[in-house]
Amino acid sequence: MQTTANQFKNPEPAPFKSGSFWGWLKINLFSSWFNTLITICLLYLLYAFSTSFINWAFINAVWFGDTAKACPNSNGACWAFVTDRWRLFVYGLYPKEDYWRVNIVYALAALTIISFLFSFGRLKKIFRISMVTILPIAGYILLVGGYFGLEYVAPENFGGLLLTLVIASISILGSIPLGLMLALGRTSNLAVISKVCTYFIEFWRGVPHIVIIVMFVALLPIFIPDGSKIDVVVRAFIAFAAFNSAYMAEVFRGGLQSIPNGQFEASRALGLSYWKMMGYIILPQAIRNSIPAMVNTCIGIFKETTIVMLIGFSDLLGIIQISLESSDWVGPPHIFSSAYTFAALVYFIFTFGISKYSERLENRSNVDS
Amino acid sequence: MEFDSIILFEKVNKWFGDFHVLRDIDLSVVKGEKIVICGPSGSGKSTLIRCINRLEEHQRGKIIVEGIELNDDLKNIDTIRSEVGMVFQSFNLFPHMSVLDNLVIGQHLVRRVPKKEAEEIAITYLNRVKIADQADKYPGQLSGGQQQRVAIARSLCMRPKIMLFDEVTSALDPEMVKEVLDVMVDLAQEGMTMLVVTHEMGFARTVADRVIFMDEGQIIEENSPDAFFDAPSSDRAKNFIGQVLHHL
């Protein structure tokens, strides 16, 4: 049997344009009578839910007022609570006359975010590096004070969104390098280092975070002489960095294991030392592969900052709760639900931002390889 | 003879757990010699050449490379590694770097060649493997044959005195084998000391000074390529050649 094509077949266009809107609708939503039925049911549910939500959140909502009496109706949200107390939510118990210090830090943080979101050509690297150096130093000087004639503000007085953001960023930025070192330690060939890192990770992972936080804050002064001289907030930061670095370490270990053995062998065959191999060849790839899990952990850290409420700090959620109990706003339960909806929205905006940014990072590394 | 040899194995033994992979290996390679190592899979041929740059550590016996004995006391194994180039079956290019950076990184970090100069050297070697037009691409954008030529160039950039090739054509599509072998033949003609694990008979016949046949961790036969392929003396070698040729 022998067949020979006597003429080449020219390429034909695909049967439908995948880019067209109607084509997309047909394929994804109305491909069969069953799919059509599901689509219609879901559209109805979406309509019913969104109309009642819009009624509650916008049309029947009360936007302004200074006591619980402003919101008598339970069929609408009570945003008056939020608009009345927003300063407290944003600045916590920070002294009113020093709000400008917090504002500058917020502005610097925004600038840092902008430096990572947009490209500024040649200046990109310098801009990013300088922002990342300036932000923590300026942030510390401005927020805590005690230098350059700025009045000292005890970290205990931070609160609200400010405290949430400070704790979250310190724990995230602290746990990444610590986690990286732990992951390298755990995968090390040196048995002692590997064992120490493994048990360190297992310990912090295995104990509930609430226990760790209470231990650090309440028990540390008992175990360590002069332990009480370490600021309570600093102790909380150390606790957060410690257990979150254990999670980060496992994230990075996963990333390290995803790198084929051949990469290690090729690096060693070229004569690269361990640190050069890790720094230039292995970690850049391992960290890229770890991005999804890393972001997952970051989002977890961000939300988990709320446990500082247990040791008497008022982060965003804490300060909302305190405000709800203040005599002006004790009232019907729908004030509660509005307040928590607001809290949910704020947390969501930040975590959604983190996850969108990571999506961009992932896409960019796909282009490279 | 001994003091001429650039690589010397004396009664080298190695175990993977309880498995005795290398058994009393004696081998001496003279500068500029081209040696093809063949044998059935699992016979220890890859392990043998991986001992030369200490990607594998031997447990008994003596290995001397360029007058330096390889053992645990060795402080700067990295120096020896940079003198011994190695090309792998699976290319092992660094996927997060451009082709050019793949060639620059070793020179820059190990040899401390300034970046500019390292790039010029890289381009020279990319030209030699006829792939300089792909310098700015990433490894993932190249075909297997192109990637393997880049891998060879990456090793050559380090100006090695010895080149090790570990089944470098086994993972390639048939039509790409030739472009890689051509580069290796060129290299051989320039007088590089080469140890090549391969089943490419044609390459062995045209290039090799000696063919070494291994089985079960031992060197069974050592001969000139023509003598080895036309009239193998051991039954195992006869068997092996029969199977390999049967495929072609």
Coordinates of C-alpha atoms in Angstrom, one line a residue:
Chain A
M1 CA 0.0 0.0 0.0
Q2 CA 1.4 3.3 -1.0
T3 CA -0.1 6.8 -0.7
T4 CA 1.4 10.0 -1.9
A5 CA -0.2 13.4 -1.6
N6 CA -0.3 14.8 -5.0
Q7 CA -0.9 18.3 -3.8
F8 CA -0.4 20.2 -0.5
K9 CA -3.5 21.1 1.4
N10 CA -3.6 24.8 2.2
P11 CA -4.3 25.8 5.8
E12 CA -8.0 26.7 6.3
P13 CA -9.4 29.2 8.9
A14 CA -10.8 27.7 12.1
P15 CA -14.6 27.1 12.0
F16 CA -15.4 29.9 14.3
K17 CA -13.6 33.0 15.6
S18 CA -12.6 32.3 19.1
G19 CA -12.3 36.0 19.8
S20 CA -15.9 36.9 19.0
F21 CA -18.3 37.7 21.8
W22 CA -21.2 35.6 20.4
G23 CA -18.9 32.7 19.7
W24 CA -17.7 32.8 23.3
L25 CA -21.3 32.9 24.6
K26 CA -22.4 30.0 22.5
I27 CA -19.5 27.8 23.5
N28 CA -19.4 28.6 27.1
L29 CA -23.0 29.3 28.2
F30 CA -25.4 27.9 25.6
S31 CA -23.7 24.8 24.2
S32 CA -26.6 22.4 25.0
W33 CA -30.2 22.7 26.4
F34 CA -28.9 21.6 29.9
N35 CA -26.2 24.3 29.9
T36 CA -28.7 26.9 28.8
L37 CA -31.0 25.9 31.7
I38 CA -28.1 26.3 34.2
T39 CA -27.1 29.6 32.7
I40 CA -30.7 30.9 33.0
C41 CA -31.0 29.7 36.6
L42 CA -27.7 31.3 37.6
L43 CA -28.6 34.5 35.9
Y44 CA -31.8 34.7 37.9
L45 CA -30.0 34.0 41.2
L46 CA -27.4 36.6 40.4
Y47 CA -30.2 39.1 39.6
A48 CA -32.2 38.4 42.8
F49 CA -29.1 38.5 45.0
S50 CA -27.6 41.7 43.5
T51 CA -30.9 43.6 43.6
S52 CA -31.4 42.9 47.3
F53 CA -27.7 43.7 48.0
I54 CA -27.9 47.0 46.1
N55 CA -31.1 47.9 48.0
W56 CA -29.4 47.1 51.3
A57 CA -26.0 48.6 50.6
F58 CA -27.0 51.7 48.6
I59 CA -30.6 52.6 48.2
N60 CA -31.8 52.0 51.8
A61 CA -28.4 52.7 53.4
V62 CA -27.8 55.6 55.9
W63 CA -24.6 57.3 55.0
F64 CA -24.2 59.9 57.8
G65 CA -25.0 60.3 61.4
D66 CA -23.2 60.4 64.8
T67 CA -25.1 57.9 66.9
A68 CA -26.9 54.6 66.6
K69 CA -30.2 56.5 66.4
A70 CA -29.3 57.6 62.8
C71 CA -29.9 54.0 61.6
P72 CA -33.3 52.9 62.8
N73 CA -34.1 50.7 59.8
S74 CA -32.7 47.2 59.6
N75 CA -33.4 46.9 55.8
G76 CA -30.5 49.2 54.9
A77 CA -26.8 49.3 55.8
C78 CA -25.6 51.7 58.4
W79 CA -22.5 53.3 56.8
A80 CA -23.0 56.2 59.1
F81 CA -21.0 54.2 61.7
V82 CA -18.1 54.0 59.3
T83 CA -18.2 57.6 58.2
D84 CA -18.4 58.7 61.8
R85 CA -15.5 56.6 63.0
W86 CA -13.2 56.4 59.9
R87 CA -10.4 58.4 61.6
L88 CA -10.2 55.8 64.3
F89 CA -10.2 53.0 61.8
V90 CA -7.4 54.5 59.7
Y91 CA -5.2 56.0 62.4
G92 CA -6.1 54.0 65.5
L93 CA -5.2 55.7 68.8
Y94 CA -2.4 57.8 67.2
P95 CA -2.4 61.3 68.6
K96 CA -4.6 63.6 66.4
E97 CA -2.1 66.4 66.0
D98 CA 0.4 63.9 64.6
Y99 CA -1.8 62.4 61.9
W100 CA 0.4 64.0 59.3
R101 CA 3.2 61.6 60.3
V102 CA 1.0 58.6 59.5
N103 CA -0.2 60.3 56.3
I104 CA 3.4 60.7 55.0
V105 CA 4.1 57.0 55.7
Y106 CA 0.9 56.0 53.9
A107 CA 2.0 58.2 51.0
L108 CA 5.4 56.6 51.0
A109 CA 3.8 53.1 51.0
A110 CA 1.6 54.1 48.1
L111 CA 4.7 55.4 46.2
T112 CA 6.5 52.1 46.9
I113 CA 3.5 50.2 45.5
I114 CA 3.5 52.4 42.4
S115 CA 7.2 51.8 41.9
F116 CA 6.5 48.1 41.7
L117 CA 3.3 48.3 39.6
F118 CA 4.6 50.5 36.8
S119 CA 7.8 50.5 34.8
F120 CA 9.9 53.6 34.8
G121 CA 12.4 52.5 32.2
R122 CA 16.0 52.9 33.3
L123 CA 15.0 54.4 36.7
K124 CA 12.9 51.3 37.5
K125 CA 15.6 49.5 39.5
I126 CA 16.9 52.6 41.4
F127 CA 13.3 53.7 42.1
R128 CA 12.3 50.4 43.6
I129 CA 15.5 49.9 45.6
S130 CA 15.4 53.4 47.1
M131 CA 11.7 53.0 48.0
V132 CA 12.3 49.7 49.6
T133 CA 15.1 51.2 51.7
I134 CA 13.4 54.5 52.5
L135 CA 10.1 53.1 53.5
P136 CA 11.1 51.1 56.6
I137 CA 13.6 53.7 57.8
A138 CA 11.4 56.7 57.3
G139 CA 8.4 54.6 58.5
Y140 CA 10.1 53.8 61.7
I141 CA 11.3 57.4 62.4
L142 CA 8.0 58.9 61.5
L143 CA 5.7 56.5 63.3
V144 CA 7.6 55.8 66.5
G145 CA 9.3 59.1 66.6
G146 CA 11.8 60.1 69.3
Y147 CA 14.2 61.5 66.7
F148 CA 14.5 64.9 65.0
G149 CA 12.2 66.5 67.5
L150 CA 9.4 64.2 66.7
E151 CA 7.4 63.2 69.8
Y152 CA 7.7 59.6 70.8
V153 CA 4.6 57.6 70.2
A154 CA 4.4 54.2 71.9
P155 CA 3.7 51.4 69.4
E156 CA 0.9 50.3 71.7
N157 CA -0.9 53.4 70.5
F158 CA -0.9 52.3 66.9
G159 CA -4.2 50.8 66.0
G160 CA -6.7 50.3 63.2
L161 CA -5.5 49.9 59.6
L162 CA -2.2 51.4 60.5
L163 CA -1.4 48.6 63.0
T164 CA -2.8 45.9 60.6
L165 CA -0.6 47.1 57.8
V166 CA 2.5 47.5 60.0
I167 CA 2.2 44.0 61.5
A168 CA 1.4 42.5 58.1
S169 CA 4.3 44.1 56.2
I170 CA 6.8 43.4 59.0
S171 CA 5.8 39.7 59.2
I172 CA 5.7 39.3 55.4
L173 CA 9.0 41.0 54.8
G174 CA 10.6 39.4 57.8
S175 CA 9.4 35.9 57.1
I176 CA 10.6 35.8 53.4
P177 CA 14.3 36.0 54.1
L178 CA 14.1 33.9 57.3
G179 CA 12.0 31.3 55.5
L180 CA 14.5 31.2 52.7
M181 CA 17.4 30.6 55.1
L182 CA 15.4 27.9 56.9
A183 CA 14.5 26.2 53.6
L184 CA 18.2 26.2 52.5
G185 CA 19.1 24.9 56.0
R186 CA 16.6 22.1 55.9
T187 CA 17.7 20.9 52.5
S188 CA 21.4 21.3 53.4
N189 CA 23.7 18.3 53.3
L190 CA 25.1 19.1 56.8
A191 CA 23.1 16.9 59.1
V192 CA 23.3 19.2 62.1
I193 CA 22.0 22.3 60.3
S194 CA 19.3 20.3 58.5
K195 CA 18.1 18.8 61.8
V196 CA 18.0 22.1 63.7
C197 CA 16.1 23.8 60.9
T198 CA 13.7 20.9 60.5
Y199 CA 12.8 20.9 64.3
F200 CA 12.6 24.7 64.3
I201 CA 10.1 24.6 61.4
E202 CA 8.1 21.7 62.9
F203 CA 7.9 23.4 66.3
W204 CA 6.5 26.7 65.0
R205 CA 4.2 25.0 62.6
G206 CA 2.9 22.6 65.2
V207 CA 1.8 25.0 67.9
P208 CA -1.4 27.1 67.6
H209 CA -0.5 30.7 66.8
I210 CA -2.7 32.0 69.6
V211 CA -0.6 30.0 72.0
I212 CA 2.6 31.4 70.5
I213 CA 1.4 35.0 70.7
V214 CA 0.3 34.6 74.3
M215 CA 3.5 32.8 75.2
F216 CA 5.7 35.6 73.8
V217 CA 3.8 38.4 75.3
A218 CA 2.9 37.0 78.7
L219 CA 5.6 34.4 79.4
L220 CA 8.7 35.8 77.8
P221 CA 9.4 38.2 80.7
I222 CA 9.2 35.3 83.1
F223 CA 11.7 33.1 81.2
I224 CA 14.1 35.8 80.1
P225 CA 15.5 38.2 82.7
D226 CA 14.9 41.7 81.4
G227 CA 12.5 40.2 78.9
S228 CA 9.9 42.7 80.1
K229 CA 12.1 45.5 78.7
I230 CA 11.5 44.2 75.2
D231 CA 8.5 46.1 73.9
V232 CA 5.2 44.1 73.8
V233 CA 4.8 45.1 70.2
V234 CA 8.3 44.0 69.3
R235 CA 7.6 40.7 71.0
A236 CA 4.5 40.2 69.0
F237 CA 6.5 41.0 65.8
I238 CA 9.1 38.4 66.7
A239 CA 6.4 35.8 67.3
F240 CA 4.7 36.6 64.0
A241 CA 8.0 36.5 62.1
A242 CA 8.9 33.2 63.7
F243 CA 5.9 31.1 62.9
N244 CA 5.3 32.7 59.5
S245 CA 8.9 32.0 58.5
A246 CA 8.3 28.3 59.3
Y247 CA 5.4 28.3 56.7
M248 CA 7.5 30.3 54.2
A249 CA 10.3 27.8 54.7
E250 CA 8.1 25.0 53.6
V251 CA 6.9 27.0 50.6
F252 CA 10.5 27.6 49.5
R253 CA 11.4 24.0 50.1
G254 CA 8.6 23.0 47.7
G255 CA 10.1 25.5 45.2
L256 CA 13.6 24.1 45.7
Q257 CA 12.3 20.5 45.1
S258 CA 10.7 21.6 41.8
I259 CA 14.2 22.3 40.4
P260 CA 15.5 19.4 38.4
N261 CA 18.7 17.8 39.6
G262 CA 20.4 18.6 36.3
Q263 CA 20.4 22.3 37.2
F264 CA 22.5 21.6 40.3
E265 CA 24.8 19.3 38.4
A266 CA 25.3 21.7 35.5
S267 CA 26.1 24.5 38.0
R268 CA 28.6 22.3 39.9
A269 CA 30.1 21.1 36.6
L270 CA 30.8 24.7 35.7
G271 CA 32.6 25.1 39.1
L272 CA 30.1 27.4 40.8
S273 CA 30.4 27.4 44.6
Y274 CA 27.3 26.4 46.7
W275 CA 26.3 30.0 47.3
K276 CA 26.8 31.2 43.8
M277 CA 24.8 28.2 42.5
M278 CA 22.0 28.9 44.9
G279 CA 22.0 32.7 44.3
Y280 CA 22.3 32.8 40.6
I281 CA 20.9 29.5 39.3
I282 CA 18.7 27.6 41.8
L283 CA 16.9 30.3 43.9
P284 CA 15.8 32.5 41.0
Q285 CA 14.0 29.5 39.6
A286 CA 12.8 28.1 42.9
I287 CA 11.3 31.4 44.0
R288 CA 9.5 31.9 40.8
N289 CA 8.0 28.4 41.1
S290 CA 7.0 29.3 44.7
I291 CA 5.1 32.5 43.9
P292 CA 1.6 31.0 44.0
A293 CA 2.2 29.3 47.4
M294 CA 4.0 32.3 48.7
V295 CA 1.1 34.6 47.9
N296 CA -1.2 32.1 49.6
T297 CA 0.9 32.4 52.7
C298 CA 1.1 36.2 52.5
I299 CA -2.7 36.5 52.3
G300 CA -2.9 34.1 55.3
I301 CA -0.5 36.3 57.2
F302 CA -2.4 39.5 56.3
K303 CA -5.7 38.1 57.6
E304 CA -4.1 36.5 60.6
T305 CA -2.8 39.7 62.0
T306 CA -6.3 40.0 63.6
I307 CA -5.1 37.6 66.4
V308 CA -3.2 40.5 68.0
M309 CA -6.7 41.5 69.4
L310 CA -6.1 38.7 71.9
I311 CA -3.2 40.4 73.5
G312 CA -4.9 43.7 73.8
F313 CA -4.0 45.5 70.5
S314 CA -6.7 47.1 68.4
D315 CA -6.0 46.4 64.8
L316 CA -8.6 47.2 62.2
L317 CA -11.1 44.6 63.3
G318 CA -10.3 45.2 67.0
I319 CA -11.0 48.9 66.7
I320 CA -14.2 48.3 64.8
Q321 CA -15.3 46.0 67.6
I322 CA -14.4 48.6 70.3
S323 CA -16.3 51.3 68.4
L324 CA -19.3 49.1 68.2
E325 CA -19.3 48.8 72.0
S326 CA -19.0 52.6 72.5
S327 CA -22.1 54.1 74.0
D328 CA -22.9 56.2 70.9
W329 CA -23.1 53.1 68.7
V330 CA -24.6 50.4 70.9
G331 CA -27.8 49.6 69.0
P332 CA -29.6 47.2 66.6
P333 CA -27.6 44.2 65.1
H334 CA -27.6 45.6 61.6
I335 CA -25.0 48.1 62.7
F336 CA -22.8 45.1 63.5
S337 CA -23.4 43.5 60.1
S338 CA -22.6 46.8 58.3
A339 CA -19.4 47.2 60.3
Y340 CA -18.3 43.7 59.5
T341 CA -19.2 44.1 55.8
F342 CA -16.9 47.1 55.8
A343 CA -14.1 45.2 57.5
A344 CA -14.5 42.3 55.0
L345 CA -14.3 44.8 52.1
V346 CA -11.1 46.4 53.4
Y347 CA -9.4 43.1 54.0
F348 CA -10.6 41.9 50.6
I349 CA -9.2 44.9 48.8
F350 CA -5.7 44.3 50.2
T351 CA -5.6 40.6 49.7
F352 CA -7.1 40.9 46.2
G353 CA -4.4 43.4 45.4
I354 CA -1.7 41.0 46.6
S355 CA -3.1 38.2 44.5
K356 CA -3.5 40.3 41.3
Y357 CA 0.1 41.5 41.7
S358 CA 1.3 37.9 42.0
E359 CA -0.7 37.0 38.8
R360 CA 1.4 39.6 37.0
L361 CA 4.6 38.3 38.4
E362 CA 3.7 34.8 37.2
N363 CA 2.8 35.9 33.8
R364 CA 6.0 37.8 33.5
S365 CA 8.1 34.8 34.4
N366 CA 6.2 32.7 31.9
V367 CA 7.3 35.1 29.1
D368 CA 10.9 34.7 30.2
S369 CA 11.2 31.0 30.1
Chain B
M1 CA 53.2 6.7 30.5
E2 CA 51.8 7.6 33.9
F3 CA 53.2 11.1 34.2
D4 CA 51.9 11.9 30.7
S5 CA 48.3 11.0 31.6
I6 CA 45.9 13.9 32.3
I7 CA 43.4 11.5 33.9
L8 CA 44.4 8.4 35.9
F9 CA 42.2 5.8 37.6
E10 CA 43.8 3.3 39.9
K11 CA 41.6 0.4 41.2
V12 CA 38.6 2.7 41.6
N13 CA 35.6 1.3 43.3
K14 CA 32.2 2.9 44.0
W15 CA 29.0 1.7 45.5
F16 CA 25.4 3.2 45.3
G17 CA 24.2 1.8 48.7
D18 CA 24.9 -1.9 48.3
F19 CA 25.2 -1.8 44.6
H20 CA 28.7 -2.1 43.3
V21 CA 28.7 0.3 40.3
L22 CA 32.4 0.6 39.6
R23 CA 34.7 -2.4 40.2
D24 CA 38.5 -2.0 40.1
I25 CA 38.5 0.5 37.3
D26 CA 42.0 1.2 35.9
L27 CA 42.2 3.8 33.2
S28 CA 44.8 6.3 32.0
V29 CA 44.0 9.0 29.5
V30 CA 46.7 11.0 27.7
K31 CA 46.3 14.6 26.8
G32 CA 44.5 15.0 23.5
E33 CA 43.2 11.5 23.5
K34 CA 39.6 10.8 22.5
I35 CA 37.9 7.9 24.2
V36 CA 34.5 6.5 23.5
I37 CA 32.9 4.6 26.3
C38 CA 30.0 2.2 25.5
G39 CA 28.1 -0.6 27.1
P40 CA 24.7 -1.7 28.2
S41 CA 22.6 0.6 30.4
G42 CA 23.5 0.4 34.1
S43 CA 27.0 -0.7 33.3
G44 CA 28.5 2.3 35.1
K45 CA 29.8 4.3 32.1
S46 CA 28.1 7.6 33.2
T47 CA 29.2 7.1 36.8
L48 CA 32.8 6.6 35.5
I49 CA 33.0 10.0 33.8
R50 CA 31.0 11.7 36.5
C51 CA 33.8 10.7 38.9
I52 CA 36.2 12.8 36.9
N53 CA 34.6 16.1 38.0
R54 CA 33.5 14.6 41.2
L55 CA 29.8 14.8 40.6
E56 CA 30.1 11.3 42.0
E57 CA 32.6 10.4 44.8
H58 CA 34.5 7.2 44.6
Q59 CA 35.0 5.2 47.8
R60 CA 38.1 3.2 47.1
G61 CA 41.1 3.7 44.8
K62 CA 42.7 6.7 43.4
I63 CA 41.7 9.3 40.8
I64 CA 44.2 11.8 39.6
V65 CA 43.1 14.7 37.3
E66 CA 45.7 17.0 36.0
G67 CA 48.1 15.9 38.7
I68 CA 45.6 16.6 41.5
E69 CA 44.2 13.7 43.4
L70 CA 40.5 13.8 44.0
N71 CA 39.6 13.1 47.6
D72 CA 37.7 14.5 50.6
D73 CA 40.6 16.7 51.6
L74 CA 40.3 18.6 48.4
K75 CA 39.7 22.3 49.3
N76 CA 38.9 23.7 45.9
I77 CA 37.1 21.1 43.9
D78 CA 35.5 24.0 42.0
T79 CA 38.8 24.8 40.4
I80 CA 39.1 21.3 38.9
R81 CA 35.5 21.4 37.9
S82 CA 36.0 24.6 35.9
E83 CA 38.9 22.9 34.0
V84 CA 36.7 19.9 33.2
G85 CA 33.7 20.7 30.9
M86 CA 30.7 18.4 31.0
V87 CA 27.8 18.1 28.6
F88 CA 24.7 16.2 29.7
Q89 CA 22.0 14.1 28.1
S90 CA 19.3 16.6 29.1
F91 CA 21.2 19.8 28.2
N92 CA 20.6 21.4 31.6
L93 CA 20.8 24.9 30.3
F94 CA 19.6 27.5 32.8
P95 CA 16.1 28.3 31.6
H96 CA 15.8 31.7 33.4
M97 CA 18.7 33.1 31.5
S98 CA 19.2 34.1 27.8
V99 CA 21.6 31.9 25.8
L100 CA 24.2 34.6 26.1
D101 CA 23.9 34.8 29.9
N102 CA 24.1 31.0 30.1
L103 CA 27.6 31.3 28.6
V104 CA 28.6 34.4 30.5
I105 CA 27.7 33.3 34.0
G106 CA 30.4 30.6 34.5
Q107 CA 33.2 32.8 33.1
H108 CA 32.1 35.7 35.2
L109 CA 31.5 34.0 38.5
V110 CA 34.2 31.3 38.4
R111 CA 36.9 32.8 36.2
R112 CA 36.1 36.4 37.2
V113 CA 36.2 37.5 33.5
P114 CA 34.7 41.0 33.2
K115 CA 31.2 40.9 31.8
K116 CA 32.0 42.7 28.5
E117 CA 34.9 40.4 27.8
A118 CA 32.9 37.3 28.8
E119 CA 30.2 38.3 26.3
E120 CA 32.8 38.6 23.5
I121 CA 34.2 35.1 24.3
A122 CA 30.6 33.8 24.5
I123 CA 29.8 35.1 21.0
T124 CA 33.0 33.5 19.6
Y125 CA 32.0 30.1 20.9
L126 CA 28.4 30.6 19.8
N127 CA 29.7 31.3 16.4
R128 CA 31.8 28.1 16.5
V129 CA 28.7 26.0 17.2
K130 CA 26.9 28.1 14.5
I131 CA 24.2 29.5 16.8
A132 CA 25.2 33.1 17.4
D133 CA 22.0 34.4 15.9
Q134 CA 20.1 32.9 18.9
A135 CA 22.1 34.6 21.6
D136 CA 19.3 36.7 23.0
K137 CA 16.7 33.9 23.0
Y138 CA 15.9 31.7 26.1
P139 CA 16.7 28.0 26.1
G140 CA 13.0 27.1 26.0
Q141 CA 12.7 28.7 22.6
L142 CA 15.4 26.5 21.0
S143 CA 15.2 23.0 19.5
G144 CA 16.9 20.2 21.3
G145 CA 19.8 20.1 18.9
Q146 CA 20.3 23.9 19.3
Q147 CA 20.1 23.6 23.1
Q148 CA 22.8 20.9 23.1
R149 CA 25.1 23.0 21.0
V150 CA 24.6 25.9 23.4
A151 CA 25.4 23.5 26.2
I152 CA 28.7 22.5 24.5
A153 CA 29.5 26.2 23.9
R154 CA 28.8 26.9 27.6
S155 CA 31.4 24.4 28.6
L156 CA 33.9 25.5 26.1
C157 CA 33.7 29.1 27.3
M158 CA 35.4 28.0 30.5
R159 CA 38.5 26.9 28.4
P160 CA 38.4 23.4 29.8
K161 CA 41.4 21.0 29.3
I162 CA 39.1 18.0 29.3
M163 CA 35.5 17.6 28.0
L164 CA 33.1 14.9 29.2
F165 CA 30.1 14.0 27.1
D166 CA 27.4 12.0 28.8
E167 CA 25.0 10.5 26.1
V168 CA 24.6 13.9 24.6
T169 CA 22.6 12.8 21.6
S170 CA 20.3 10.3 23.3
A171 CA 17.6 12.8 24.0
L172 CA 17.6 14.3 20.6
D173 CA 15.3 13.8 17.6
P174 CA 17.1 11.8 14.9
E175 CA 17.4 14.8 12.5
M176 CA 19.2 16.8 15.2
V177 CA 21.9 14.3 16.1
K178 CA 24.2 15.2 13.2
E179 CA 24.4 18.9 14.0
V180 CA 25.6 18.0 17.6
L181 CA 28.0 15.3 16.4
D182 CA 29.5 17.7 13.8
V183 CA 30.4 20.1 16.6
M184 CA 32.0 17.3 18.6
V185 CA 34.0 16.1 15.6
D186 CA 35.3 19.7 15.0
L187 CA 36.3 19.8 18.7
A188 CA 38.1 16.5 18.5
Q189 CA 40.1 17.7 15.5
E190 CA 41.3 20.7 17.5
G191 CA 43.0 18.3 19.9
M192 CA 40.7 18.5 22.9
T193 CA 40.9 15.6 25.4
M194 CA 37.5 14.0 25.2
L195 CA 35.7 11.2 27.1
V196 CA 32.4 10.4 25.3
V197 CA 29.7 8.1 26.5
T198 CA 27.8 7.3 23.4
H199 CA 26.4 4.6 21.1
E200 CA 27.0 6.5 18.0
M201 CA 29.2 4.0 16.1
G202 CA 30.0 6.3 13.2
F203 CA 31.3 8.9 15.6
A204 CA 33.4 6.4 17.5
R205 CA 35.0 5.1 14.2
T206 CA 35.8 8.6 12.9
V207 CA 37.0 10.2 16.1
A208 CA 37.9 7.8 18.9
D209 CA 41.5 6.8 19.6
R210 CA 40.2 4.1 21.9
V211 CA 36.9 2.4 22.6
I212 CA 36.2 1.2 26.1
F213 CA 33.4 -1.3 26.6
M214 CA 31.9 -1.6 30.1
D215 CA 29.6 -4.1 31.7
E216 CA 28.6 -4.6 35.3
G217 CA 30.9 -1.9 36.5
Q218 CA 34.0 -3.2 34.9
I219 CA 36.0 -2.4 31.8
I220 CA 35.6 -5.5 29.7
E221 CA 37.4 -4.5 26.6
E222 CA 39.6 -1.7 25.4
N223 CA 40.6 -1.4 21.8
S224 CA 40.9 0.7 18.7
P225 CA 37.5 1.4 17.3
D226 CA 37.9 -0.6 14.1
A227 CA 39.2 -3.6 16.0
F228 CA 36.5 -3.3 18.6
F229 CA 33.5 -3.0 16.2
D230 CA 34.8 -5.5 13.6
A231 CA 36.1 -8.2 15.9
P232 CA 35.2 -7.8 19.5
S233 CA 37.0 -10.3 21.6
S234 CA 34.5 -10.8 24.5
D235 CA 31.1 -12.5 24.1
R236 CA 29.4 -9.7 26.0
A237 CA 30.8 -7.0 23.6
K238 CA 29.8 -9.2 20.6
N239 CA 26.3 -9.4 22.0
F240 CA 26.1 -5.7 22.7
I241 CA 27.4 -4.7 19.2
G242 CA 24.9 -7.1 17.7
Q243 CA 22.1 -5.4 19.5
V244 CA 23.1 -1.9 18.8
L245 CA 23.8 -2.5 15.1
H246 CA 20.5 -4.4 14.8
H247 CA 18.7 -1.2 15.6
L248 CA 20.4 0.9 12.9

